[in-house]
Coordinates of N, CA and C in Angstrom, one line a residue:
M4 N 20.1 -25.4 36.9 CA 19.7 -25.3 35.5 C 18.4 -24.4 35.5
F5 N 18.2 -23.7 34.4 CA 17.1 -22.8 34.3 C 15.9 -23.5 33.7
D6 N 14.8 -23.3 34.3 CA 13.5 -24.0 33.8 C 12.5 -22.9 33.5
L7 N 12.3 -22.6 32.2 CA 11.4 -21.5 31.8 C 10.0 -21.8 32.2
K8 N 9.5 -23.1 32.1 CA 8.2 -23.4 32.5 C 8.0 -23.2 34.0
G9 N 9.0 -23.5 34.8 CA 8.9 -23.3 36.2 C 8.8 -21.8 36.6
L10 N 9.6 -21.0 35.8 CA 9.6 -19.6 36.0 C 8.3 -19.0 35.7
R11 N 7.7 -19.4 34.6 CA 6.4 -18.9 34.2 C 5.3 -19.3 35.3
K12 N 5.4 -20.5 35.8 CA 4.5 -20.9 36.8 C 4.6 -20.0 38.0
Q13 N 5.8 -19.7 38.5 CA 6.0 -18.9 39.6 C 5.5 -17.4 39.3
L14 N 5.8 -17.0 38.1 CA 5.3 -15.6 37.8 C 3.8 -15.5 37.8
R15 N 3.2 -16.6 37.2 CA 1.7 -16.6 37.2 C 1.1 -16.6 38.7
E16 N 1.8 -17.4 39.5 CA 1.4 -17.4 40.9 C 1.5 -16.1 41.6
L17 N 2.7 -15.4 41.3 CA 2.9 -14.1 41.9 C 1.9 -13.1 41.4
L18 N 1.5 -13.2 40.1 CA 0.5 -12.3 39.5 C -0.8 -12.5 40.2
A19 N -1.2 -13.8 40.4 CA -2.5 -14.1 41.1 C -2.5 -13.5 42.5
I20 N -1.3 -13.6 43.2 CA -1.2 -13.1 44.6 C -1.4 -11.5 44.5
L21 N -0.7 -10.9 43.5 CA -0.8 -9.4 43.4 C -2.3 -9.0 43.1
K22 N -3.0 -9.8 42.4 CA -4.4 -9.4 42.1 C -5.2 -9.6 43.4
D23 N -5.0 -10.6 44.1 CA -5.7 -10.8 45.4 C -5.3 -9.7 46.4
E24 N -4.1 -9.3 46.4 CA -3.6 -8.2 47.2 C -4.3 -6.9 46.9
K25 N -4.4 -6.6 45.6 CA -5.1 -5.4 45.1 C -6.5 -5.4 45.7
E26 N -7.2 -6.5 45.6 CA -8.6 -6.6 46.1 C -8.7 -6.4 47.6
A27 N -7.7 -7.0 48.3 CA -7.7 -6.9 49.7 C -7.3 -5.4 50.1
L28 N -6.5 -4.8 49.4 CA -6.2 -3.4 49.7 C -7.4 -2.5 49.5
I29 N -8.1 -2.7 48.4 CA -9.3 -1.9 48.1 C -10.3 -2.1 49.2
K30 N -10.5 -3.4 49.7 CA -11.4 -3.7 50.8 C -10.9 -3.3 52.2
N31 N -9.6 -2.9 52.3 CA -9.0 -2.6 53.5 C -8.9 -3.8 54.5
D32 N -8.6 -4.9 54.0 CA -8.6 -6.2 54.7 C -7.1 -6.5 55.1
S33 N -6.7 -5.9 56.2 CA -5.3 -6.0 56.6 C -4.8 -7.5 56.8
P34 N -5.5 -8.4 57.5 CA -5.0 -9.7 57.7 C -4.8 -10.5 56.4
V35 N -5.6 -10.2 55.4 CA -5.4 -10.9 54.1 C -4.2 -10.3 53.4
V36 N -4.0 -9.0 53.5 CA -2.8 -8.4 52.9 C -1.6 -8.9 53.5
A37 N -1.6 -9.1 54.9 CA -0.4 -9.6 55.6 C 0.0 -11.0 55.1
S38 N -1.0 -11.8 55.0 CA -0.8 -13.2 54.5 C -0.3 -13.3 53.1
L39 N -0.8 -12.4 52.3 CA -0.4 -12.4 50.9 C 1.0 -11.8 50.7
I40 N 1.4 -10.9 51.6 CA 2.8 -10.4 51.6 C 3.8 -11.5 51.9
E41 N 3.4 -12.4 52.9 CA 4.3 -13.5 53.2 C 4.4 -14.5 52.0
R42 N 3.3 -14.7 51.3 CA 3.4 -15.6 50.1 C 4.3 -14.9 49.0
K43 N 4.1 -13.6 48.9 CA 5.0 -12.9 47.9 C 6.4 -13.0 48.2
I44 N 6.8 -12.9 49.5 CA 8.2 -13.0 49.9 C 8.8 -14.3 49.6
E45 N 8.0 -15.4 49.8 CA 8.4 -16.8 49.5 C 8.7 -16.9 48.0
I46 N 7.8 -16.4 47.2 CA 8.0 -16.6 45.7 C 9.2 -15.7 45.2
V47 N 9.3 -14.5 45.7 CA 10.4 -13.6 45.3 C 11.7 -14.2 45.7
S48 N 11.8 -14.8 46.9 CA 13.1 -15.4 47.3 C 13.4 -16.6 46.4
S49 N 12.5 -17.3 46.0 CA 12.8 -18.4 45.1 C 13.2 -17.9 43.7
L50 N 12.6 -16.8 43.3 CA 13.0 -16.2 42.0 C 14.4 -15.7 42.0
E51 N 14.8 -15.2 43.2 CA 16.1 -14.6 43.3 C 17.2 -15.7 43.2
E52 N 16.9 -16.9 43.4 CA 17.8 -18.0 43.3 C 18.2 -18.3 41.9
L53 N 17.4 -17.8 40.9 CA 17.7 -18.1 39.5 C 19.0 -17.3 39.1
K54 N 19.8 -17.9 38.4 CA 21.0 -17.2 37.9 C 20.6 -16.4 36.6
K55 N 21.1 -15.2 36.6 CA 20.7 -14.3 35.5 C 21.4 -14.8 34.2
D56 N 22.5 -15.4 34.3 CA 23.2 -15.9 33.1 C 22.4 -17.0 32.4
D57 N 21.6 -17.8 33.2 CA 20.9 -18.9 32.7 C 19.6 -18.5 32.0
A58 N 19.2 -17.2 32.3 CA 17.9 -16.8 31.8 C 17.8 -16.5 30.3
K59 N 17.0 -17.3 29.7 CA 16.7 -17.1 28.3 C 15.2 -16.8 28.2
I60 N 14.9 -15.6 28.5 CA 13.5 -15.2 28.6 C 12.8 -14.9 27.3
D61 N 11.6 -15.5 27.1 CA 10.9 -15.3 25.9 C 9.9 -14.2 26.0
E62 N 9.2 -13.9 25.0 CA 8.2 -12.8 24.9 C 7.1 -12.9 26.0
E63 N 6.6 -14.1 26.1 CA 5.5 -14.4 27.1 C 5.9 -14.1 28.5
T64 N 7.1 -14.5 28.8 CA 7.7 -14.3 30.2 C 7.9 -12.8 30.4
I65 N 8.4 -12.1 29.4 CA 8.6 -10.6 29.6 C 7.2 -9.9 29.8
K66 N 6.2 -10.4 29.1 CA 4.8 -9.8 29.3 C 4.4 -10.0 30.8
L67 N 4.6 -11.2 31.3 CA 4.2 -11.6 32.7 C 5.0 -10.7 33.6
I68 N 6.2 -10.5 33.4 CA 7.0 -9.6 34.3 C 6.6 -8.2 34.3
E69 N 6.2 -7.7 33.1 CA 5.7 -6.3 33.0 C 4.4 -6.1 33.7
E70 N 3.5 -7.1 33.5 CA 2.2 -7.1 34.2 C 2.4 -7.1 35.7
I71 N 3.3 -7.9 36.2 CA 3.6 -8.0 37.6 C 4.1 -6.6 38.1
K72 N 5.0 -6.0 37.4 CA 5.6 -4.7 37.7 C 4.5 -3.7 37.8
D73 N 3.6 -3.6 36.8 CA 2.5 -2.7 36.8 C 1.5 -2.9 38.0
L74 N 1.2 -4.1 38.3 CA 0.3 -4.4 39.4 C 0.9 -4.1 40.7
Q75 N 2.2 -4.4 40.8 CA 2.9 -4.1 42.1 C 2.9 -2.6 42.3
E76 N 3.1 -1.8 41.3 CA 3.1 -0.3 41.4 C 1.7 0.2 41.8
T77 N 0.6 -0.4 41.3 CA -0.7 -0.1 41.6 C -1.0 -0.4 43.1
N78 N -0.6 -1.6 43.5 CA -0.7 -2.0 44.9 C 0.0 -1.1 45.9
L79 N 1.2 -0.6 45.5 CA 2.0 0.3 46.3 C 1.2 1.6 46.4
L80 N 0.7 2.1 45.4 CA -0.1 3.4 45.4 C -1.3 3.2 46.3
L81 N -2.0 2.0 46.2 CA -3.2 1.8 47.1 C -2.8 1.7 48.6
T82 N -1.6 1.1 48.8 CA -1.1 1.1 50.2 C -0.8 2.5 50.7
K83 N -0.1 3.3 49.9 CA 0.2 4.6 50.3 C -1.1 5.5 50.6
Q84 N -2.1 5.3 49.7 CA -3.3 6.0 49.9 C -4.0 5.6 51.2
A85 N -4.0 4.3 51.5 CA -4.6 3.8 52.7 C -3.9 4.4 54.0
I86 N -2.6 4.4 53.9 CA -1.8 4.9 55.0 C -2.1 6.4 55.2
K87 N -2.2 7.2 54.1 CA -2.5 8.6 54.2 C -3.9 8.8 54.8
F88 N -4.8 8.0 54.4 CA -6.2 8.1 54.9 C -6.2 7.9 56.4
Q89 N -5.5 6.8 56.9 CA -5.5 6.5 58.3 C -4.8 7.6 59.1
E90 N -3.7 8.2 58.5 CA -3.0 9.3 59.2 C -3.9 10.5 59.4
K91 N -4.7 10.8 58.3 CA -5.6 12.0 58.4 C -6.7 11.7 59.3
L92 N -7.2 10.5 59.3 CA -8.3 10.2 60.3 C -7.8 10.3 61.7
I93 N -6.7 9.8 62.0 CA -6.1 9.9 63.4 C -5.8 11.3 63.8
E94 N -5.3 12.1 62.8 CA -5.0 13.5 63.1 C -6.3 14.3 63.4
T95 N -7.3 14.0 62.6 CA -8.6 14.7 62.8 C -9.2 14.3 64.2
I96 N -9.2 13.1 64.5 CA -9.7 12.6 65.8 C -8.9 13.2 66.9
A97 N -7.6 13.2 66.8 CA -6.7 13.8 67.9 C -7.0 15.3 68.0
T98 N -7.1 16.0 67.0 CA -7.4 17.4 67.0 C -8.7 17.7 67.7
N99 N -9.7 17.0 67.4 CA -11.0 17.2 68.0 C -11.0 16.8 69.5
I100 N -10.3 15.7 69.8 CA -10.3 15.3 71.2 C -9.5 16.3 72.1
N101 N -8.4 16.8 71.5 CA -7.6 17.7 72.3 C -8.3 19.1 72.4
A102 N -9.1 19.5 71.4 CA -9.8 20.8 71.5 C -11.0 20.7 72.4
V103 N -11.6 19.6 72.5 CA -12.9 19.5 73.3 C -12.7 18.4 74.2
A104 N -12.7 18.7 75.5 CA -12.6 17.6 76.5 C -13.2 18.1 77.8
D105 N -13.9 17.2 78.4 CA -14.5 17.5 79.7 C -13.4 17.5 80.7
T106 N -13.3 18.6 81.5 CA -12.3 18.7 82.5 C -12.8 19.2 83.8
Y107 N -11.9 19.3 84.8 CA -12.2 19.9 86.1 C -11.6 21.3 86.1
S108 N -12.3 22.3 86.6 CA -11.8 23.6 86.7 C -10.8 23.7 87.9
Q109 N -10.2 24.9 88.0 CA -9.2 25.0 89.1 C -9.9 25.0 90.5
K110 N -11.2 25.3 90.5 CA -12.0 25.3 91.7 C -12.5 23.9 92.0
G111 N -12.2 22.9 91.2 CA -12.7 21.5 91.4 C -14.0 21.2 90.9
E112 N -14.6 22.1 90.1 CA -15.9 21.8 89.5 C -15.7 21.1 88.1
Y113 N -16.7 20.3 87.8 CA -16.7 19.6 86.5 C -17.2 20.5 85.5
N114 N -16.4 20.7 84.4 CA -16.8 21.6 83.3 C -17.2 20.7 82.1
K115 N -18.5 20.8 81.7 CA -18.9 20.1 80.5 C -18.8 21.0 79.3
Q116 N -18.1 20.5 78.3 CA -18.0 21.2 77.1 C -19.2 21.1 76.3
T117 N -19.7 22.2 75.7 CA -20.9 22.2 74.9 C -20.7 22.0 73.4
Q118 N -19.4 22.1 73.0 CA -19.1 21.9 71.6 C -19.1 20.4 71.2
D119 N -19.7 20.1 70.1 CA -19.7 18.7 69.6 C -18.4 18.3 69.0
I120 N -18.0 17.0 69.2 CA -16.8 16.5 68.6 C -17.2 16.0 67.2
N121 N -16.5 16.5 66.2 CA -16.8 16.1 64.8 C -15.6 15.4 64.2
L122 N -15.9 14.5 63.3 CA -14.8 13.8 62.6 C -14.5 14.6 61.3
I123 N -15.3 15.5 60.9 CA -15.0 16.3 59.8 C -14.5 17.7 60.2
D124 N -13.4 18.1 59.6 CA -12.8 19.3 59.9 C -13.5 20.4 59.1
H125 N -14.3 21.2 59.9 CA -15.1 22.3 59.2 C -14.4 23.5 59.0
K126 N -13.1 23.6 59.4 CA -12.3 24.8 59.2 C -11.9 25.1 57.8
V127 N -11.9 24.1 57.0 CA -11.4 24.2 55.6 C -12.4 25.0 54.8

């Protein structure tokens, strides 16, 4: 049987989790994000058990669902942005490490590179 009050309670809980997730994404707090994702999965799986035929959703519930959808899209964009930043950072570090490294010459002498390693790509 469909329980509209129970549905709203779960949607509000999901909305609170999404807000916490947004803050954790902004602060780049990976452990918190991981725990929040686990909680989201639990709520979504319980929501999936509802039969669509039983749903008689009112205006308040529709607004909650729309707010959840918008916040989830924002969190997804924040996640993609964080991933791109990490990829660029790793790429920049790898480029500088590969370009400048202390090595031994063919004669067995230690060659010290005089160029500084920078995290900022000055070629642009």
